[in-house]
JSON list of C-alpha atoms in Angstrom, two decimals:
[
{"chain": "A", "resi": 200, "resn": "ALA", "atom": "CA", "xyz": [10.36, 13.09, 7.84]},
{"chain": "A", "resi": 201, "resn": "GLN", "atom": "CA", "xyz": [10.61, 9.30, 7.86]},
{"chain": "A", "resi": 202, "resn": "SER", "atom": "CA", "xyz": [11.98, 7.10, 5.00]},
{"chain": "A", "resi": 203, "resn": "VAL", "atom": "CA", "xyz": [12.12, 3.50, 4.12]},
{"chain": "A", "resi": 204, "resn": "THR", "atom": "CA", "xyz": [14.91, 1.54, 2.37]},
{"chain": "A", "resi": 205, "resn": "GLN", "atom": "CA", "xyz": [14.30, -1.88, 0.96]},
{"chain": "A", "resi": 206, "resn": "LEU", "atom": "CA", "xyz": [17.78, -2.96, 0.01]},
{"chain": "A", "resi": 207, "resn": "ASP", "atom": "CA", "xyz": [16.92, -5.64, -2.47]},
{"chain": "A", "resi": 208, "resn": "SER", "atom": "CA", "xyz": [14.76, -5.01, -5.47]},
{"chain": "A", "resi": 209, "resn": "GLN", "atom": "CA", "xyz": [14.60, -8.70, -6.30]},
{"chain": "A", "resi": 210, "resn": "VAL", "atom": "CA", "xyz": [15.20, -11.84, -4.28]},
{"chain": "A", "resi": 211, "resn": "PRO", "atom": "CA", "xyz": [15.18, -15.14, -6.07]},
{"chain": "A", "resi": 212, "resn": "VAL", "atom": "CA", "xyz": [14.95, -18.28, -3.89]},
{"chain": "A", "resi": 213, "resn": "PHE", "atom": "CA", "xyz": [14.18, -22.00, -4.36]},
{"chain": "A", "resi": 214, "resn": "GLU", "atom": "CA", "xyz": [11.03, -23.52, -2.88]},
{"chain": "A", "resi": 215, "resn": "GLU", "atom": "CA", "xyz": [11.28, -24.69, 0.75]},
{"chain": "A", "resi": 216, "resn": "ALA", "atom": "CA", "xyz": [14.36, -22.56, 1.26]},
{"chain": "A", "resi": 217, "resn": "PRO", "atom": "CA", "xyz": [14.46, -19.77, 3.97]},
{"chain": "A", "resi": 218, "resn": "VAL", "atom": "CA", "xyz": [14.16, -16.11, 2.90]},
{"chain": "A", "resi": 219, "resn": "GLU", "atom": "CA", "xyz": [14.89, -12.71, 4.47]},
{"chain": "A", "resi": 220, "resn": "LEU", "atom": "CA", "xyz": [13.68, -9.53, 3.04]},
{"chain": "A", "resi": 221, "resn": "ARG", "atom": "CA", "xyz": [15.53, -6.50, 4.36]},
{"chain": "A", "resi": 222, "resn": "CYS", "atom": "CA", "xyz": [13.97, -3.20, 5.38]},
{"chain": "A", "resi": 223, "resn": "ASN", "atom": "CA", "xyz": [15.68, -0.24, 7.10]},
{"chain": "A", "resi": 224, "resn": "TYR", "atom": "CA", "xyz": [13.93, 2.86, 8.14]},
{"chain": "A", "resi": 225, "resn": "SER", "atom": "CA", "xyz": [14.92, 6.37, 9.25]},
{"chain": "A", "resi": 226, "resn": "SER", "atom": "CA", "xyz": [12.98, 8.48, 11.69]},
{"chain": "A", "resi": 227, "resn": "SER", "atom": "CA", "xyz": [13.79, 10.83, 14.59]},
{"chain": "A", "resi": 228, "resn": "VAL", "atom": "CA", "xyz": [10.70, 9.70, 16.57]},
{"chain": "A", "resi": 229, "resn": "SER", "atom": "CA", "xyz": [8.88, 6.50, 17.49]},
{"chain": "A", "resi": 230, "resn": "VAL", "atom": "CA", "xyz": [7.39, 4.63, 14.57]},
{"chain": "A", "resi": 231, "resn": "TYR", "atom": "CA", "xyz": [4.94, 1.82, 13.53]},
{"chain": "A", "resi": 232, "resn": "LEU", "atom": "CA", "xyz": [6.18, -0.65, 11.04]},
{"chain": "A", "resi": 233, "resn": "PHE", "atom": "CA", "xyz": [4.34, -2.69, 8.46]},
{"chain": "A", "resi": 234, "resn": "TRP", "atom": "CA", "xyz": [4.95, -5.33, 5.92]},
{"chain": "A", "resi": 235, "resn": "TYR", "atom": "CA", "xyz": [2.48, -5.71, 3.02]},
{"chain": "A", "resi": 236, "resn": "VAL", "atom": "CA", "xyz": [2.29, -8.31, 0.12]},
{"chain": "A", "resi": 237, "resn": "GLN", "atom": "CA", "xyz": [0.91, -7.52, -3.23]},
{"chain": "A", "resi": 238, "resn": "TYR", "atom": "CA", "xyz": [0.13, -10.19, -5.77]},
{"chain": "A", "resi": 239, "resn": "PRO", "atom": "CA", "xyz": [-0.13, -9.21, -9.43]},
{"chain": "A", "resi": 240, "resn": "ASN", "atom": "CA", "xyz": [-2.88, -6.83, -10.28]},
{"chain": "A", "resi": 241, "resn": "GLN", "atom": "CA", "xyz": [-4.13, -6.81, -6.73]},
{"chain": "A", "resi": 242, "resn": "GLY", "atom": "CA", "xyz": [-4.12, -4.33, -3.82]},
{"chain": "A", "resi": 243, "resn": "LEU", "atom": "CA", "xyz": [-1.94, -4.65, -0.67]},
{"chain": "A", "resi": 244, "resn": "GLN", "atom": "CA", "xyz": [-2.59, -7.16, 2.00]},
{"chain": "A", "resi": 245, "resn": "LEU", "atom": "CA", "xyz": [-1.17, -6.56, 5.46]},
{"chain": "A", "resi": 246, "resn": "LEU", "atom": "CA", "xyz": [1.33, -9.31, 6.47]},
{"chain": "A", "resi": 247, "resn": "LEU", "atom": "CA", "xyz": [2.18, -8.06, 9.92]},
{"chain": "A", "resi": 248, "resn": "LYS", "atom": "CA", "xyz": [2.69, -5.03, 11.89]},
{"chain": "A", "resi": 249, "resn": "TYR", "atom": "CA", "xyz": [4.91, -3.74, 14.81]},
{"chain": "A", "resi": 250, "resn": "LEU", "atom": "CA", "xyz": [3.09, -1.29, 17.10]},
{"chain": "A", "resi": 251, "resn": "SER", "atom": "CA", "xyz": [4.84, -1.79, 20.39]},
{"chain": "A", "resi": 252, "resn": "GLY", "atom": "CA", "xyz": [5.90, -4.61, 22.81]},
{"chain": "A", "resi": 253, "resn": "SER", "atom": "CA", "xyz": [7.60, -7.71, 21.67]},
{"chain": "A", "resi": 254, "resn": "THR", "atom": "CA", "xyz": [10.11, -7.02, 18.93]},
{"chain": "A", "resi": 255, "resn": "LEU", "atom": "CA", "xyz": [9.33, -10.34, 17.21]},
{"chain": "A", "resi": 256, "resn": "VAL", "atom": "CA", "xyz": [6.14, -10.12, 15.37]},
{"chain": "A", "resi": 257, "resn": "LYS", "atom": "CA", "xyz": [4.44, -13.05, 13.69]},
{"chain": "A", "resi": 258, "resn": "GLY", "atom": "CA", "xyz": [2.09, -12.54, 10.65]},
{"chain": "A", "resi": 259, "resn": "ILE", "atom": "CA", "xyz": [0.00, -14.48, 8.30]},
{"chain": "A", "resi": 260, "resn": "ASN", "atom": "CA", "xyz": [1.34, -17.13, 5.88]},
{"chain": "A", "resi": 261, "resn": "GLY", "atom": "CA", "xyz": [4.14, -18.11, 8.24]},
{"chain": "A", "resi": 262, "resn": "PHE", "atom": "CA", "xyz": [6.02, -14.84, 7.97]},
{"chain": "A", "resi": 263, "resn": "GLU", "atom": "CA", "xyz": [7.59, -13.03, 10.92]},
{"chain": "A", "resi": 264, "resn": "ALA", "atom": "CA", "xyz": [9.64, -9.91, 11.31]},
{"chain": "A", "resi": 265, "resn": "GLU", "atom": "CA", "xyz": [11.97, -8.51, 14.03]},
{"chain": "A", "resi": 266, "resn": "PHE", "atom": "CA", "xyz": [12.02, -4.88, 15.09]},
{"chain": "A", "resi": 267, "resn": "ASN", "atom": "CA", "xyz": [15.65, -3.80, 15.81]},
{"chain": "A", "resi": 268, "resn": "LYS", "atom": "CA", "xyz": [15.67, -0.26, 17.14]},
{"chain": "A", "resi": 269, "resn": "SER", "atom": "CA", "xyz": [19.41, 0.10, 17.35]},
{"chain": "A", "resi": 270, "resn": "GLN", "atom": "CA", "xyz": [19.87, -1.02, 13.70]},
{"chain": "A", "resi": 271, "resn": "THR", "atom": "CA", "xyz": [16.60, 0.66, 12.58]},
{"chain": "A", "resi": 272, "resn": "SER", "atom": "CA", "xyz": [15.69, -2.39, 10.81]},
{"chain": "A", "resi": 273, "resn": "PHE", "atom": "CA", "xyz": [12.47, -4.44, 10.40]},
{"chain": "A", "resi": 274, "resn": "HIS", "atom": "CA", "xyz": [13.60, -7.52, 8.30]},
{"chain": "A", "resi": 275, "resn": "LEU", "atom": "CA", "xyz": [10.92, -9.96, 7.17]},
{"chain": "A", "resi": 276, "resn": "ARG", "atom": "CA", "xyz": [11.60, -13.74, 7.30]},
{"chain": "A", "resi": 277, "resn": "LYS", "atom": "CA", "xyz": [10.09, -17.04, 6.42]},
{"chain": "A", "resi": 278, "resn": "PRO", "atom": "CA", "xyz": [11.78, -20.30, 7.21]},
{"chain": "A", "resi": 279, "resn": "SER", "atom": "CA", "xyz": [10.39, -22.21, 4.19]},
{"chain": "A", "resi": 280, "resn": "VAL", "atom": "CA", "xyz": [8.87, -20.52, 1.17]},
{"chain": "A", "resi": 281, "resn": "HIS", "atom": "CA", "xyz": [6.25, -21.80, -1.30]},
{"chain": "A", "resi": 282, "resn": "ILE", "atom": "CA", "xyz": [5.73, -21.06, -4.92]},
{"chain": "A", "resi": 283, "resn": "SER", "atom": "CA", "xyz": [2.71, -19.17, -3.86]},
{"chain": "A", "resi": 284, "resn": "ASP", "atom": "CA", "xyz": [4.80, -16.67, -1.93]},
{"chain": "A", "resi": 285, "resn": "THR", "atom": "CA", "xyz": [5.99, -15.19, -5.23]},
{"chain": "A", "resi": 286, "resn": "ALA", "atom": "CA", "xyz": [4.83, -11.55, -4.98]},
{"chain": "A", "resi": 287, "resn": "GLU", "atom": "CA", "xyz": [5.95, -8.02, -4.29]},
{"chain": "A", "resi": 288, "resn": "TYR", "atom": "CA", "xyz": [6.54, -7.15, -0.69]},
{"chain": "A", "resi": 289, "resn": "PHE", "atom": "CA", "xyz": [6.47, -3.67, 0.60]},
{"chain": "A", "resi": 290, "resn": "CYS", "atom": "CA", "xyz": [7.80, -2.38, 3.93]},
{"chain": "A", "resi": 291, "resn": "ALA", "atom": "CA", "xyz": [6.06, 0.82, 5.34]},
{"chain": "A", "resi": 292, "resn": "VAL", "atom": "CA", "xyz": [6.71, 3.17, 8.33]},
{"chain": "A", "resi": 293, "resn": "SER", "atom": "CA", "xyz": [4.41, 5.63, 9.93]},
{"chain": "A", "resi": 294, "resn": "VAL", "atom": "CA", "xyz": [5.24, 8.05, 12.76]},
{"chain": "A", "resi": 295, "resn": "LYS", "atom": "CA", "xyz": [3.53, 7.73, 16.14]},
{"chain": "A", "resi": 296, "resn": "GLY", "atom": "CA", "xyz": [1.47, 10.72, 17.05]},
{"chain": "A", "resi": 297, "resn": "GLY", "atom": "CA", "xyz": [1.65, 12.11, 13.53]},
{"chain": "A", "resi": 298, "resn": "SER", "atom": "CA", "xyz": [-0.67, 11.85, 10.57]},
{"chain": "A", "resi": 299, "resn": "TYR", "atom": "CA", "xyz": [-0.09, 7.99, 10.63]},
{"chain": "A", "resi": 300, "resn": "ILE", "atom": "CA", "xyz": [0.12, 8.10, 6.86]},
{"chain": "A", "resi": 301, "resn": "PRO", "atom": "CA", "xyz": [2.67, 5.45, 5.97]},
{"chain": "A", "resi": 302, "resn": "THR", "atom": "CA", "xyz": [5.69, 5.93, 3.83]},
{"chain": "A", "resi": 303, "resn": "PHE", "atom": "CA", "xyz": [6.45, 2.89, 1.59]},
{"chain": "A", "resi": 304, "resn": "GLY", "atom": "CA", "xyz": [9.70, 1.36, 0.40]},
{"chain": "A", "resi": 305, "resn": "ARG", "atom": "CA", "xyz": [10.21, 0.72, -3.20]},
{"chain": "A", "resi": 306, "resn": "GLY", "atom": "CA", "xyz": [9.29, -2.89, -2.87]},
{"chain": "A", "resi": 307, "resn": "THR", "atom": "CA", "xyz": [11.04, -6.30, -3.12]},
{"chain": "A", "resi": 308, "resn": "SER", "atom": "CA", "xyz": [10.04, -8.87, -5.66]},
{"chain": "A", "resi": 309, "resn": "LEU", "atom": "CA", "xyz": [10.25, -12.33, -4.13]},
{"chain": "A", "resi": 310, "resn": "ILE", "atom": "CA", "xyz": [10.60, -14.94, -6.88]},
{"chain": "A", "resi": 311, "resn": "VAL", "atom": "CA", "xyz": [10.28, -18.50, -5.68]},
{"chain": "A", "resi": 312, "resn": "HIS", "atom": "CA", "xyz": [11.64, -21.16, -8.15]},
{"chain": "A", "resi": 313, "resn": "PRO", "atom": "CA", "xyz": [10.55, -24.78, -8.01]},
{"chain": "B", "resi": 203, "resn": "GLY", "atom": "CA", "xyz": [-13.76, -7.61, 8.68]},
{"chain": "B", "resi": 204, "resn": "ALA", "atom": "CA", "xyz": [-12.21, -4.28, 7.32]},
{"chain": "B", "resi": 205, "resn": "VAL", "atom": "CA", "xyz": [-12.91, -4.96, 3.67]},
{"chain": "B", "resi": 206, "resn": "VAL", "atom": "CA", "xyz": [-12.47, -2.26, 1.01]},
{"chain": "B", "resi": 207, "resn": "SER", "atom": "CA", "xyz": [-13.73, -2.65, -2.48]},
{"chain": "B", "resi": 208, "resn": "GLN", "atom": "CA", "xyz": [-12.98, -0.80, -5.73]},
{"chain": "B", "resi": 209, "resn": "HIS", "atom": "CA", "xyz": [-15.04, -0.50, -8.89]},
{"chain": "B", "resi": 210, "resn": "PRO", "atom": "CA", "xyz": [-14.28, -1.00, -11.60]},
{"chain": "B", "resi": 211, "resn": "SER", "atom": "CA", "xyz": [-11.40, -3.41, -11.24]},
{"chain": "B", "resi": 212, "resn": "TRP", "atom": "CA", "xyz": [-10.18, -2.35, -14.75]},
{"chain": "B", "resi": 213, "resn": "VAL", "atom": "CA", "xyz": [-11.33, 0.30, -17.23]},
{"chain": "B", "resi": 214, "resn": "ILE", "atom": "CA", "xyz": [-10.25, 1.29, -20.73]},
{"chain": "B", "resi": 215, "resn": "CYS", "atom": "CA", "xyz": [-11.26, 4.77, -21.86]},
{"chain": "B", "resi": 216, "resn": "LYS", "atom": "CA", "xyz": [-10.40, 7.01, -24.85]},
{"chain": "B", "resi": 217, "resn": "SER", "atom": "CA", "xyz": [-8.24, 9.96, -24.53]},
{"chain": "B", "resi": 218, "resn": "GLY", "atom": "CA", "xyz": [-10.16, 13.14, -23.51]},
{"chain": "B", "resi": 219, "resn": "THR", "atom": "CA", "xyz": [-12.90, 11.38, -21.63]},
{"chain": "B", "resi": 220, "resn": "SER", "atom": "CA", "xyz": [-13.34, 11.16, -17.92]},
{"chain": "B", "resi": 221, "resn": "VAL", "atom": "CA", "xyz": [-13.58, 8.09, -15.81]},
{"chain": "B", "resi": 222, "resn": "LYS", "atom": "CA", "xyz": [-14.73, 7.56, -12.23]},
{"chain": "B", "resi": 223, "resn": "ILE", "atom": "CA", "xyz": [-13.33, 5.12, -9.76]},
{"chain": "B", "resi": 224, "resn": "GLU", "atom": "CA", "xyz": [-15.27, 4.12, -6.62]},
{"chain": "B", "resi": 225, "resn": "CYS", "atom": "CA", "xyz": [-13.80, 3.03, -3.25]},
{"chain": "B", "resi": 226, "resn": "ARG", "atom": "CA", "xyz": [-16.10, 1.65, -0.65]},
{"chain": "B", "resi": 227, "resn": "SER", "atom": "CA", "xyz": [-15.51, 0.42, 2.91]},
{"chain": "B", "resi": 228, "resn": "LEU", "atom": "CA", "xyz": [-17.91, -2.50, 3.24]},
{"chain": "B", "resi": 229, "resn": "ASP", "atom": "CA", "xyz": [-18.01, -3.21, 6.97]},
{"chain": "B", "resi": 230, "resn": "PHE", "atom": "CA", "xyz": [-16.66, -0.17, 8.69]},
{"chain": "B", "resi": 231, "resn": "GLN", "atom": "CA", "xyz": [-16.87, 3.62, 8.59]},
{"chain": "B", "resi": 232, "resn": "ALA", "atom": "CA", "xyz": [-13.86, 5.17, 6.94]},
{"chain": "B", "resi": 233, "resn": "THR", "atom": "CA", "xyz": [-13.25, 8.65, 8.37]},
{"chain": "B", "resi": 234, "resn": "THR", "atom": "CA", "xyz": [-10.25, 8.95, 6.06]},
{"chain": "B", "resi": 235, "resn": "MET", "atom": "CA", "xyz": [-9.63, 7.52, 2.61]},
{"chain": "B", "resi": 236, "resn": "PHE", "atom": "CA", "xyz": [-6.45, 7.61, 0.59]},
{"chain": "B", "resi": 237, "resn": "TRP", "atom": "CA", "xyz": [-5.70, 7.43, -3.11]},
{"chain": "B", "resi": 238, "resn": "TYR", "atom": "CA", "xyz": [-2.52, 6.03, -4.42]},
{"chain": "B", "resi": 239, "resn": "ARG", "atom": "CA", "xyz": [-1.01, 5.53, -7.89]},
{"chain": "B", "resi": 240, "resn": "GLN", "atom": "CA", "xyz": [1.31, 2.79, -8.78]},
{"chain": "B", "resi": 241, "resn": "PHE", "atom": "CA", "xyz": [3.40, 2.52, -11.84]},
{"chain": "B", "resi": 242, "resn": "PRO", "atom": "CA", "xyz": [4.66, -0.88, -13.03]},
{"chain": "B", "resi": 243, "resn": "LYS", "atom": "CA", "xyz": [7.36, -2.28, -10.77]},
{"chain": "B", "resi": 244, "resn": "GLN", "atom": "CA", "xyz": [7.24, 0.76, -8.52]},
{"chain": "B", "resi": 245, "resn": "SER", "atom": "CA", "xyz": [6.03, 1.53, -5.10]},
{"chain": "B", "resi": 246, "resn": "LEU", "atom": "CA", "xyz": [2.80, 3.36, -4.17]},
{"chain": "B", "resi": 247, "resn": "MET", "atom": "CA", "xyz": [2.63, 7.07, -4.64]},
{"chain": "B", "resi": 248, "resn": "LEU", "atom": "CA", "xyz": [0.15, 8.86, -2.43]},
{"chain": "B", "resi": 249, "resn": "MET", "atom": "CA", "xyz": [-1.95, 11.21, -4.51]},
{"chain": "B", "resi": 250, "resn": "ALA", "atom": "CA", "xyz": [-4.43, 12.61, -1.87]},
{"chain": "B", "resi": 251, "resn": "THR", "atom": "CA", "xyz": [-5.99, 12.14, 1.42]},
{"chain": "B", "resi": 252, "resn": "SER", "atom": "CA", "xyz": [-9.68, 12.77, 1.90]},
{"chain": "B", "resi": 253, "resn": "ASN", "atom": "CA", "xyz": [-11.79, 13.16, 5.00]},
{"chain": "B", "resi": 254, "resn": "GLU", "atom": "CA", "xyz": [-15.51, 12.63, 4.95]},
{"chain": "B", "resi": 255, "resn": "GLY", "atom": "CA", "xyz": [-17.36, 15.80, 4.17]},
{"chain": "B", "resi": 256, "resn": "SER", "atom": "CA", "xyz": [-14.38, 18.00, 3.48]},
{"chain": "B", "resi": 257, "resn": "LYS", "atom": "CA", "xyz": [-12.04, 18.77, 0.59]},
{"chain": "B", "resi": 258, "resn": "ALA", "atom": "CA", "xyz": [-9.26, 16.36, -0.22]},
{"chain": "B", "resi": 259, "resn": "THR", "atom": "CA", "xyz": [-5.60, 17.25, 0.59]},
{"chain": "B", "resi": 260, "resn": "TYR", "atom": "CA", "xyz": [-3.42, 16.63, -2.48]},
{"chain": "B", "resi": 261, "resn": "GLU", "atom": "CA", "xyz": [0.15, 15.78, -2.39]},
{"chain": "B", "resi": 262, "resn": "GLN", "atom": "CA", "xyz": [2.62, 18.06, -4.18]},
{"chain": "B", "resi": 263, "resn": "GLY", "atom": "CA", "xyz": [2.72, 17.65, -7.93]},
{"chain": "B", "resi": 264, "resn": "VAL", "atom": "CA", "xyz": [-0.84, 16.11, -8.13]},
{"chain": "B", "resi": 265, "resn": "GLU", "atom": "CA", "xyz": [-3.21, 18.10, -10.17]},
{"chain": "B", "resi": 266, "resn": "LYS", "atom": "CA", "xyz": [-6.40, 18.52, -8.19]},
{"chain": "B", "resi": 267, "resn": "ASP", "atom": "CA", "xyz": [-8.36, 19.76, -11.20]},
{"chain": "B", "resi": 268, "resn": "LYS", "atom": "CA", "xyz": [-7.36, 16.57, -13.04]},
{"chain": "B", "resi": 269, "resn": "PHE", "atom": "CA", "xyz": [-7.92, 14.14, -10.25]},
{"chain": "B", "resi": 270, "resn": "LEU", "atom": "CA", "xyz": [-11.18, 14.99, -8.54]},
{"chain": "B", "resi": 271, "resn": "ILE", "atom": "CA", "xyz": [-11.75, 13.37, -5.26]},
{"chain": "B", "resi": 272, "resn": "ASN", "atom": "CA", "xyz": [-15.08, 13.27, -3.54]},
{"chain": "B", "resi": 273, "resn": "HIS", "atom": "CA", "xyz": [-15.61, 11.65, 0.00]},
{"chain": "B", "resi": 274, "resn": "ALA", "atom": "CA", "xyz": [-19.32, 12.21, 0.35]},
{"chain": "B", "resi": 275, "resn": "SER", "atom": "CA", "xyz": [-20.04, 9.48, 3.03]},
{"chain": "B", "resi": 276, "resn": "LEU", "atom": "CA", "xyz": [-18.29, 7.53, 5.61]},
{"chain": "B", "resi": 277, "resn": "THR", "atom": "CA", "xyz": [-18.24, 4.48, 3.20]},
{"chain": "B", "resi": 278, "resn": "LEU", "atom": "CA", "xyz": [-17.65, 5.91, -0.22]},
{"chain": "B", "resi": 279, "resn": "SER", "atom": "CA", "xyz": [-14.91, 7.97, -1.94]},
{"chain": "B", "resi": 280, "resn": "THR", "atom": "CA", "xyz": [-14.58, 8.50, -5.59]},
{"chain": "B", "resi": 281, "resn": "LEU", "atom": "CA", "xyz": [-11.67, 9.48, -7.86]},
{"chain": "B", "resi": 282, "resn": "THR", "atom": "CA", "xyz": [-12.56, 11.07, -11.20]},
{"chain": "B", "resi": 283, "resn": "VAL", "atom": "CA", "xyz": [-9.68, 11.27, -13.77]},
{"chain": "B", "resi": 284, "resn": "THR", "atom": "CA", "xyz": [-10.85, 14.17, -16.01]},
{"chain": "B", "resi": 285, "resn": "SER", "atom": "CA", "xyz": [-9.85, 14.61, -19.65]},
{"chain": "B", "resi": 286, "resn": "ALA", "atom": "CA", "xyz": [-7.76, 11.45, -19.35]},
{"chain": "B", "resi": 287, "resn": "HIS", "atom": "CA", "xyz": [-4.50, 11.06, -21.45]},
{"chain": "B", "resi": 288, "resn": "PRO", "atom": "CA", "xyz": [-2.43, 8.01, -22.09]},
{"chain": "B", "resi": 289, "resn": "GLU", "atom": "CA", "xyz": [-0.01, 9.11, -19.38]},
{"chain": "B", "resi": 290, "resn": "ASP", "atom": "CA", "xyz": [-2.66, 8.72, -16.91]},
{"chain": "B", "resi": 291, "resn": "SER", "atom": "CA", "xyz": [-2.70, 5.06, -17.53]},
{"chain": "B", "resi": 292, "resn": "SER", "atom": "CA", "xyz": [-1.82, 3.42, -14.23]},
{"chain": "B", "resi": 293, "resn": "PHE", "atom": "CA", "xyz": [-2.88, 1.32, -11.32]},
{"chain": "B", "resi": 294, "resn": "TYR", "atom": "CA", "xyz": [-4.96, 3.26, -8.84]},
{"chain": "B", "resi": 295, "resn": "ILE", "atom": "CA", "xyz": [-5.35, 1.84, -5.34]},
{"chain": "B", "resi": 296, "resn": "CYS", "atom": "CA", "xyz": [-7.49, 3.31, -2.53]},
{"chain": "B", "resi": 297, "resn": "SER", "atom": "CA", "xyz": [-7.27, 2.65, 1.12]},
{"chain": "B", "resi": 298, "resn": "ALA", "atom": "CA", "xyz": [-9.44, 3.54, 4.10]},
{"chain": "B", "resi": 299, "resn": "ARG", "atom": "CA", "xyz": [-8.94, 4.21, 7.79]},
{"chain": "B", "resi": 300, "resn": "GLY", "atom": "CA", "xyz": [-11.57, 3.89, 10.47]},
{"chain": "B", "resi": 301, "resn": "LEU", "atom": "CA", "xyz": [-12.10, 5.73, 13.71]},
{"chain": "B", "resi": 302, "resn": "ALA", "atom": "CA", "xyz": [-10.75, 3.02, 16.00]},
{"chain": "B", "resi": 303, "resn": "GLU", "atom": "CA", "xyz": [-7.39, 2.11, 14.48]},
{"chain": "B", "resi": 304, "resn": "HIS", "atom": "CA", "xyz": [-5.97, 5.28, 13.23]},
{"chain": "B", "resi": 305, "resn": "TYR", "atom": "CA", "xyz": [-2.54, 3.75, 12.53]},
{"chain": "B", "resi": 306, "resn": "GLU", "atom": "CA", "xyz": [-3.82, 1.07, 10.04]},
{"chain": "B", "resi": 307, "resn": "GLN", "atom": "CA", "xyz": [-5.12, 1.44, 6.56]},
{"chain": "B", "resi": 308, "resn": "TYR", "atom": "CA", "xyz": [-7.06, -1.15, 4.65]},
{"chain": "B", "resi": 309, "resn": "PHE", "atom": "CA", "xyz": [-6.39, -1.35, 0.94]},
{"chain": "B", "resi": 310, "resn": "GLY", "atom": "CA", "xyz": [-8.83, -1.89, -1.94]},
{"chain": "B", "resi": 311, "resn": "PRO", "atom": "CA", "xyz": [-7.93, -4.36, -4.82]},
{"chain": "B", "resi": 312, "resn": "GLY", "atom": "CA", "xyz": [-6.94, -1.59, -7.20]},
{"chain": "B", "resi": 313, "resn": "THR", "atom": "CA", "xyz": [-8.20, -0.35, -10.51]},
{"chain": "B", "resi": 314, "resn": "ARG", "atom": "CA", "xyz": [-6.21, -0.69, -13.71]},
{"chain": "B", "resi": 315, "resn": "LEU", "atom": "CA", "xyz": [-6.86, 2.30, -15.93]},
{"chain": "B", "resi": 316, "resn": "THR", "atom": "CA", "xyz": [-5.75, 2.20, -19.58]},
{"chain": "B", "resi": 317, "resn": "VAL", "atom": "CA", "xyz": [-6.21, 5.35, -21.66]},
{"chain": "B", "resi": 318, "resn": "THR", "atom": "CA", "xyz": [-6.05, 4.80, -25.44]}
]
């Protein structure tokens, strides 16, 4: 079975600073990888996904992530954050050829300070 | 495209009553819908998977007699919390998956349930 580890439960950062949210996964087979954002009292919105091909994936709101197969990681990055990026971020993995039901990490709370 | 709605967005009910939450795919046909539960500051916990026209598949530890799921059409699934208790208070999120992109789910905005 696959699993996802988000190493940081909370990441505080100042506005306009860069940020990296870490995600590592475990799976014995090929996977799809996702990052979602959740604003307070809302559902999940897809930021970006890796299905195949280029390991650098660009998403919405200026976010990008890089798939690193050897390190089984899919870290999310943004070069300059805004106050409005304050939210909960979830990394998820699903197995290719399986049920495609994603397994979610526990989430990372990004807190952007002015 | 790929919009999923939930109704109501929040609901307060008394202990012992039942409450129904609707999940609709607005612009696509959802062959599979998922129901999640989320506690404060925690991740999503998958409760059940439902395919249109068939019985839902519940995850281990989820009481199927308490959380009734119906997926009667390709655009509507409902979750009914029966005989609700305060411990059922939570944020319930549905998601839907279409025919074309089996690897991606589209999430609804969630329903905040408070049982008093």
